[in-house]
Amino acid sequence: PLAGAGGMGIGRFLAFDAVGALIFNLTFLAAGYGLRTQIEGFLALLSAFGTRLVTVILASLVVWIGWKFFQRRRFLRQLRIARIDVGTLGSMLASDEPPIVYDLRDRLSLEREGARVPGARVMRIDEVEARHAEIPRDRDIVLYCACPNEVSAARVALLLRKRGIERVRPLEGGYDAWVAAGLPVEPLEALEPQESREPREIGPRPIGEAEAK
């Protein structure tokens, strides 16, 4: 394509291509001829230890698969322990000390649904590592997403537990389960450019010069 785009003629292209192929093949032929003794010795060694080598590779593969299976089972077991159902969350939100709810859905999901669990704070999953310090340690934290089996919320919950936030649980079924249960939602206003990056300040707004007058 580059030769055609540059206007190179077919004859010149074939000439350069033939020279390049010749150099490429001669290089490998020369390397093979110069290392023929070492290559023969390696093939003989490989033939002698071939069965053992295959056994080691297969054993390593079995150990790796077993380790991955163990990690997955442990992760799923932690998920079952950590979940909270939508009914329990609804009751907790109506209590005197409601939990803090974080909406982990991506921006497209937020704009498509146009609503969220009442009082939920928006935080993208890729921001959790940088913003976990702003999450209270003395409150119940509930996370929800829109992915199957609430895997993303569960992973974030496990990450926050490693960061010292013990009272954190993913919402079973996520946002879809909340809506399917007929529980209330609140409209999601147009997201400000920095809404998902900086927490909103709560309190009186400073009075500007014009307002003071």
Coordinates of C-alpha atoms in Angstrom, one line a residue:
P1 CA 0.0 0.0 0.0
L2 CA 2.8 2.4 0.8
A3 CA 4.5 1.7 -2.5
G4 CA 1.2 2.2 -4.4
A5 CA 0.5 5.4 -2.5
G6 CA 3.9 6.7 -3.3
G7 CA 3.5 6.1 -7.0
M8 CA 6.2 3.4 -7.3
G9 CA 6.1 1.4 -10.5
I10 CA 5.4 -2.3 -10.6
G11 CA 8.9 -3.1 -12.0
R12 CA 10.7 -1.1 -9.4
F13 CA 8.6 -2.6 -6.6
L14 CA 9.2 -6.2 -7.7
A15 CA 13.0 -5.5 -7.9
F16 CA 13.2 -4.1 -4.3
D17 CA 10.9 -6.8 -3.1
A18 CA 13.1 -9.6 -4.6
V19 CA 16.3 -8.0 -3.1
G20 CA 14.6 -7.8 0.3
A21 CA 13.4 -11.5 0.2
L22 CA 16.9 -12.6 -0.9
I23 CA 18.6 -10.8 2.0
F24 CA 16.0 -12.1 4.5
N25 CA 16.5 -15.8 3.4
L26 CA 20.2 -15.6 3.1
T27 CA 20.5 -14.2 6.6
F28 CA 18.6 -17.1 8.1
L29 CA 20.4 -19.6 6.0
A30 CA 23.8 -18.2 7.2
A31 CA 22.6 -18.3 10.8
G32 CA 21.5 -21.9 10.4
Y33 CA 24.7 -23.0 8.8
G34 CA 26.9 -21.3 11.4
L35 CA 24.9 -22.7 14.3
R36 CA 24.3 -26.2 12.8
T37 CA 26.3 -28.0 15.5
Q38 CA 24.4 -26.2 18.4
I39 CA 21.0 -26.9 16.7
E40 CA 21.8 -30.6 16.3
G41 CA 22.8 -30.8 20.0
F42 CA 19.6 -29.0 21.1
L43 CA 17.4 -31.3 19.0
A44 CA 19.1 -34.3 20.5
L45 CA 18.6 -32.9 24.0
L46 CA 15.0 -32.1 23.3
S47 CA 14.4 -35.7 22.0
A48 CA 16.0 -37.2 25.1
F49 CA 14.0 -35.0 27.6
G50 CA 10.9 -34.6 25.4
T51 CA 8.6 -36.8 27.6
R52 CA 9.7 -35.1 30.8
L53 CA 9.3 -31.7 29.3
V54 CA 5.8 -32.4 28.2
T55 CA 5.0 -33.8 31.7
V56 CA 6.3 -30.6 33.4
I57 CA 4.3 -28.4 31.0
L58 CA 1.1 -30.3 31.6
A59 CA 1.6 -30.4 35.4
S60 CA 2.2 -26.6 35.4
L61 CA -1.0 -26.1 33.3
V62 CA -3.0 -28.2 35.7
V63 CA -1.7 -26.3 38.8
W64 CA -2.5 -23.0 37.1
I65 CA -6.0 -24.0 36.2
G66 CA -6.6 -25.3 39.7
W67 CA -5.3 -22.1 41.2
K68 CA -7.6 -19.9 39.0
F69 CA -10.6 -22.2 39.9
F70 CA -9.8 -21.8 43.6
Q71 CA -9.6 -18.0 43.2
R72 CA -12.9 -17.8 41.4
R73 CA -14.6 -20.0 44.0
R74 CA -13.3 -17.8 46.8
F75 CA -14.4 -14.7 45.0
L76 CA -17.9 -16.1 44.5
R77 CA -18.1 -17.1 48.1
Q78 CA -17.2 -13.5 49.2
L79 CA -19.9 -12.2 46.9
R80 CA -22.6 -14.3 48.5
I81 CA -21.6 -13.0 51.9
A82 CA -21.5 -9.3 50.9
R83 CA -24.7 -8.8 49.0
I84 CA -27.7 -6.8 50.3
D85 CA -31.2 -7.2 48.7
V86 CA -33.3 -4.2 47.5
G87 CA -35.9 -4.7 50.2
T88 CA -33.3 -4.4 53.0
L89 CA -31.8 -1.3 51.3
G90 CA -35.2 0.3 51.0
S91 CA -35.8 -0.1 54.7
M92 CA -32.4 1.2 55.6
L93 CA -32.9 4.3 53.5
A94 CA -36.0 5.1 55.4
S95 CA -34.3 4.7 58.8
D96 CA -32.7 7.4 60.9
E97 CA -29.2 6.4 59.8
P98 CA -29.5 5.6 56.1
P99 CA -26.5 4.1 54.3
I100 CA -24.5 6.0 51.7
V101 CA -25.3 4.7 48.3
Y102 CA -22.9 4.9 45.3
D103 CA -24.0 4.6 41.7
L104 CA -21.2 2.9 39.8
R105 CA -22.9 2.8 36.4
D106 CA -21.1 4.3 33.4
R107 CA -22.2 7.6 31.9
L108 CA -24.1 6.0 29.0
S109 CA -26.2 3.9 31.4
L110 CA -26.9 7.0 33.5
E111 CA -28.0 9.0 30.6
R112 CA -30.1 6.2 29.2
E113 CA -32.0 5.5 32.4
G114 CA -32.2 9.1 33.5
A115 CA -32.8 8.1 37.1
R116 CA -31.0 6.7 40.2
V117 CA -31.7 5.3 43.6
P118 CA -32.7 8.3 45.8
G119 CA -29.7 10.0 47.3
A120 CA -27.1 7.9 45.4
R121 CA -23.8 9.5 44.7
V122 CA -22.2 9.0 41.2
M123 CA -18.7 7.5 41.1
R124 CA -17.1 5.8 38.1
I125 CA -15.5 2.5 38.7
D126 CA -12.1 3.8 37.4
E127 CA -12.2 6.5 40.0
V128 CA -12.7 4.3 43.1
E129 CA -9.0 3.7 43.6
A130 CA -8.2 7.5 43.6
R131 CA -11.3 8.6 45.5
H132 CA -11.8 5.9 48.2
A133 CA -10.4 8.3 50.9
E134 CA -13.6 10.4 50.6
I135 CA -15.9 7.4 51.4
P136 CA -16.8 7.4 55.1
R137 CA -15.5 4.6 57.3
D138 CA -18.2 4.9 60.0
R139 CA -21.3 4.5 57.7
D140 CA -22.9 1.6 55.9
I141 CA -21.9 1.8 52.2
V142 CA -24.0 0.2 49.4
L143 CA -22.8 0.0 45.8
Y144 CA -24.8 -0.8 42.7
C145 CA -24.1 -1.1 39.0
A146 CA -25.9 -2.3 35.9
C147 CA -23.8 -5.4 35.0
P148 CA -24.9 -9.0 35.2
N149 CA -24.6 -10.6 38.7
E150 CA -23.5 -7.1 40.0
V151 CA -19.9 -8.3 39.4
S152 CA -18.5 -4.7 39.1
A153 CA -20.1 -3.6 42.4
A154 CA -18.8 -6.7 44.1
R155 CA -15.3 -6.2 42.9
V156 CA -15.4 -2.6 44.1
A157 CA -16.7 -3.7 47.5
L158 CA -13.8 -6.2 47.9
L159 CA -11.4 -3.4 46.9
L160 CA -12.8 -1.0 49.4
R161 CA -12.6 -3.7 52.1
K162 CA -8.9 -4.0 51.4
R163 CA -8.7 -0.2 51.9
G164 CA -10.1 -0.5 55.3
I165 CA -13.8 0.1 54.6
E166 CA -15.5 -2.9 56.2
R167 CA -19.2 -1.8 56.1
V168 CA -19.6 -2.0 52.4
R169 CA -21.9 -4.3 50.4
P170 CA -23.0 -4.6 46.7
L171 CA -26.7 -4.4 45.9
E172 CA -28.1 -7.7 44.8
G173 CA -29.5 -7.4 41.3
G174 CA -28.2 -3.8 40.9
Y175 CA -30.2 -0.9 39.7
D176 CA -32.4 -3.2 37.5
A177 CA -33.6 -5.1 40.6
W178 CA -34.4 -1.9 42.4
V179 CA -36.6 -0.7 39.5
A180 CA -38.2 -4.1 39.1
A181 CA -39.2 -4.1 42.8
G182 CA -41.2 -0.9 42.2
L183 CA -39.0 1.1 44.6
P184 CA -38.8 4.9 44.1
V185 CA -36.2 6.5 42.0
E186 CA -35.2 10.1 41.6
P187 CA -34.6 12.0 38.3
L188 CA -31.0 12.2 37.3
E189 CA -30.2 15.7 36.3
A190 CA -27.7 16.4 33.5
L191 CA -24.3 15.4 34.9
E192 CA -21.9 18.3 35.4
P193 CA -18.5 17.9 33.8
Q194 CA -16.8 17.4 37.3
E195 CA -19.7 15.7 39.1
S196 CA -18.1 12.3 39.0
R197 CA -14.7 13.6 40.0
E198 CA -15.4 16.0 42.9
P199 CA -17.9 15.6 45.7
R200 CA -20.5 18.3 45.9
E201 CA -20.2 20.8 48.7
I202 CA -23.1 21.0 51.1
G203 CA -23.7 24.3 52.9
P204 CA -24.4 27.9 52.2
R205 CA -23.0 29.3 48.9
P206 CA -20.6 32.3 49.1
I207 CA -22.4 35.5 48.3
G208 CA -20.9 37.2 45.3
E209 CA -20.2 40.9 45.0
A210 CA -23.2 41.6 42.8
E211 CA -25.5 39.7 45.1
A212 CA -24.2 41.5 48.2
K213 CA -25.1 44.8 46.6

